[in-house]
Each structure stands twice: as structure tokens, then as C-alpha cells.
PDB file of C-alpha atoms in Angstrom:
ATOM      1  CA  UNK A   1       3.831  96.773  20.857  1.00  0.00           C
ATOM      2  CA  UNK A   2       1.348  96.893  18.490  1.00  0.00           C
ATOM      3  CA  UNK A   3       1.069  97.222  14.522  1.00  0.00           C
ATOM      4  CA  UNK A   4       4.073  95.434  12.394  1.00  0.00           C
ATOM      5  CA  UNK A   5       5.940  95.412  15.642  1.00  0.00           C
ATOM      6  CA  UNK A   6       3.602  93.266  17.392  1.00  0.00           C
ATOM      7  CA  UNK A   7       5.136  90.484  19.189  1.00  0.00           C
ATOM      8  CA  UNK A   8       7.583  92.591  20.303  1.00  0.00           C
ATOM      9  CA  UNK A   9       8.170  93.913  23.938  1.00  0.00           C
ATOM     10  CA  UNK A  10       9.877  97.136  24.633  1.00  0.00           C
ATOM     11  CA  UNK A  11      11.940  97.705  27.358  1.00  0.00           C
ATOM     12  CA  UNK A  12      12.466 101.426  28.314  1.00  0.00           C
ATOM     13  CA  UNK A  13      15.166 103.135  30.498  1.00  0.00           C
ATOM     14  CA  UNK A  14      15.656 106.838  30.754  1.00  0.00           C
ATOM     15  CA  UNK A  15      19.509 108.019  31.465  1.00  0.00           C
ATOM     16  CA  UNK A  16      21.594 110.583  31.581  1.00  0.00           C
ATOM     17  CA  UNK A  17      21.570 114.051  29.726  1.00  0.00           C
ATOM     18  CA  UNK A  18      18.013 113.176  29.133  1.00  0.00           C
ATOM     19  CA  UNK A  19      19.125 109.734  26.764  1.00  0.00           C
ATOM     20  CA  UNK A  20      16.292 107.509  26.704  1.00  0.00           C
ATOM     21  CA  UNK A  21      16.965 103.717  25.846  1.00  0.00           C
ATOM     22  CA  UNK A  22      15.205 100.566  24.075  1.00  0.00           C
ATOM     23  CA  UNK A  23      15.752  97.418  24.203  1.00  0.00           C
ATOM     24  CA  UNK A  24      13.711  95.535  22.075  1.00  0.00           C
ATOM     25  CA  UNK A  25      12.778  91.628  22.675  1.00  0.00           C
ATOM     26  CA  UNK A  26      10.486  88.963  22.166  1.00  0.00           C
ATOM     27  CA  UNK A  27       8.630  86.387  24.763  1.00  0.00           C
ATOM     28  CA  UNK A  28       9.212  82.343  23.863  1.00  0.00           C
ATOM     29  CA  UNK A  29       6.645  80.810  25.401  1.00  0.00           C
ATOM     30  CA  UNK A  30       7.607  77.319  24.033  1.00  0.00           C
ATOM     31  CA  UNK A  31      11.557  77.739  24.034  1.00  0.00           C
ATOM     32  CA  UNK A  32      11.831  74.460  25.300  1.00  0.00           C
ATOM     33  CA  UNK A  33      10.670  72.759  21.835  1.00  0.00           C
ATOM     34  CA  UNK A  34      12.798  75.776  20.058  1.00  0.00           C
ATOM     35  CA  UNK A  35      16.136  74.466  21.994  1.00  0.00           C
ATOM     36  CA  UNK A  36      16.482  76.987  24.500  1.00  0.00           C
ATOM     37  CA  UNK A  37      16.059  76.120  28.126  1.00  0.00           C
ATOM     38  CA  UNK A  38      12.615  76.822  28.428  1.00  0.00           C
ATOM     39  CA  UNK A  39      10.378  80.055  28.265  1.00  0.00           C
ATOM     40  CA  UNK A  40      12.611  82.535  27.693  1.00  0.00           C
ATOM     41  CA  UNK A  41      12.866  86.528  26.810  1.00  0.00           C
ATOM     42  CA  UNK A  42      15.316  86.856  24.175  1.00  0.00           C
ATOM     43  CA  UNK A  43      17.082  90.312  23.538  1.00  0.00           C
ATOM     44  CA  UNK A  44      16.970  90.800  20.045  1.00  0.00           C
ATOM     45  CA  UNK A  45      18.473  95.036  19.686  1.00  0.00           C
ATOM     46  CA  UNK A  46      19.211  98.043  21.412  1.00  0.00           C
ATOM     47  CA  UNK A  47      18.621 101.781  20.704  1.00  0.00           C
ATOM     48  CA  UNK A  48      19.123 105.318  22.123  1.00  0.00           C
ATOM     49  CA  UNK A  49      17.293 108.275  21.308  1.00  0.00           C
ATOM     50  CA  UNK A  50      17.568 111.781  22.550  1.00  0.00           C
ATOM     51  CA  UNK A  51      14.780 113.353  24.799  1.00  0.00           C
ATOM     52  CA  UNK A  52      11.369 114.467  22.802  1.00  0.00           C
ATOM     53  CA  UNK A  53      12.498 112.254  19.593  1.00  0.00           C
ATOM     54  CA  UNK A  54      11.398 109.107  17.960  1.00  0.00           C
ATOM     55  CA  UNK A  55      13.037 106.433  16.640  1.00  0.00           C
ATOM     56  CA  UNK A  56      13.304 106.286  12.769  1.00  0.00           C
ATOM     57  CA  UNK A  57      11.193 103.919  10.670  1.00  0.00           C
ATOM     58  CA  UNK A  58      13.806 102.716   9.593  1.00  0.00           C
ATOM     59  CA  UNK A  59      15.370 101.331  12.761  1.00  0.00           C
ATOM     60  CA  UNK A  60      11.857  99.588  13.797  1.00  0.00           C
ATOM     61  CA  UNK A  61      12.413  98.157  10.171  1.00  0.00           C
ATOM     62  CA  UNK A  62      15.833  96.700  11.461  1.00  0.00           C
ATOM     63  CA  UNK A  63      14.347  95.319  14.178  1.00  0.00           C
ATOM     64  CA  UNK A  64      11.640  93.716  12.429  1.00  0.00           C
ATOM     65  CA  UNK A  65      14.255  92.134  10.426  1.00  0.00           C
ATOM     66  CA  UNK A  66      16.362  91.008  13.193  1.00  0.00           C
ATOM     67  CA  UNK A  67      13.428  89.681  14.636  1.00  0.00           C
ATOM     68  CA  UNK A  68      12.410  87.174  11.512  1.00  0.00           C
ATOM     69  CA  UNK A  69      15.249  86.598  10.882  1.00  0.00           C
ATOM     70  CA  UNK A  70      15.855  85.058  14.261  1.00  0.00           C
ATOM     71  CA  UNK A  71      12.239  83.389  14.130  1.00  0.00           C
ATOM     72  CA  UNK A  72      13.569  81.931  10.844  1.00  0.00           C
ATOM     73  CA  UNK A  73      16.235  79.667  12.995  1.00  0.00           C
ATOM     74  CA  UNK A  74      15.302  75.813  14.103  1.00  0.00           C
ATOM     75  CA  UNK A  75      16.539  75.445  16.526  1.00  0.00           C
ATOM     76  CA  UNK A  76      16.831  78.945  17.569  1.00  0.00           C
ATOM     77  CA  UNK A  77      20.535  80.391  17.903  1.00  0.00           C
ATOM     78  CA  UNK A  78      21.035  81.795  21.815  1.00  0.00           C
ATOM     79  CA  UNK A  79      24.287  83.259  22.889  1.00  0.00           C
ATOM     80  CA  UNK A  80      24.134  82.648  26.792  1.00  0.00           C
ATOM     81  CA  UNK A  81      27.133  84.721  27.896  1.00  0.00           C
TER      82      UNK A  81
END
């Protein structure tokens, strides 16, 4: 992504009745020194949209939020479920 959202990675899936989905996450190159396992892709939201719409500014501006919020954290908090 690019803009504020940079750092991000967007994961897109189209479904039915024309849904399309998000799921937004972020790369840790170094997770290792962060206390995860090692490089990892950590899922940080989800969101659905209907077909030929766009996601609200707001929502990108919750998942900003979740996103420092979680870069914030030493050593990083991981649910491994």
C-alpha cells in the first residue's frame, strides 16, 4: 500500500453475491528480536465491502491505529491459535 497506509499489505478475496474482502497485515522482517518466532506476517484486521465500493476513511483510519498500536508493543503481543 502506499500513502499513510504504507507498510501495510493487503490481502484481497472476492466472494459471494459479489462481497469483496480485506485483510489487512504487516511483514516482520526481524520478528525474531520482536519475540515472535521469526519473520512473520501478522494479521492485524479484516473488512468486507460490497462490489464497486470503497472502504471508508475512516476504517483505513482504524487500521492505521490497530497497526501502531501493535508496533507500540515490546515484545510484540501474537495470539498463535
Amino acid at each position: 500500500m502506499h500513502g499513510d497506509m504504507a507498510g501495510l499489505h493487503e490481502v484481497r478475496a472476492d466472494g459471494r453475491g459479489r462481497r469483496h474482502y480485506r485483510l489487512f497485515c504487516l511483514l516482520e522482517r526481524d520478528g525474531a528480536a520482536l519475540g515472535l518466532g521469526g519473520p512473520s506476517l501478522v494479521l492485524l484486521t479484516g473488512k468486507t465491502k460490497a462490489f464497486r465500493t470503497v472502504i471508508s476513511a475512516s476504517d483505513y483510519a482504524k487500521v492505521r491505529a490497530l497497526r501502531d498500536e501493535y508496533q507500540r508493543r515490546r515484545p510484540r503481543s501474537v495470539w498463535a491459535g
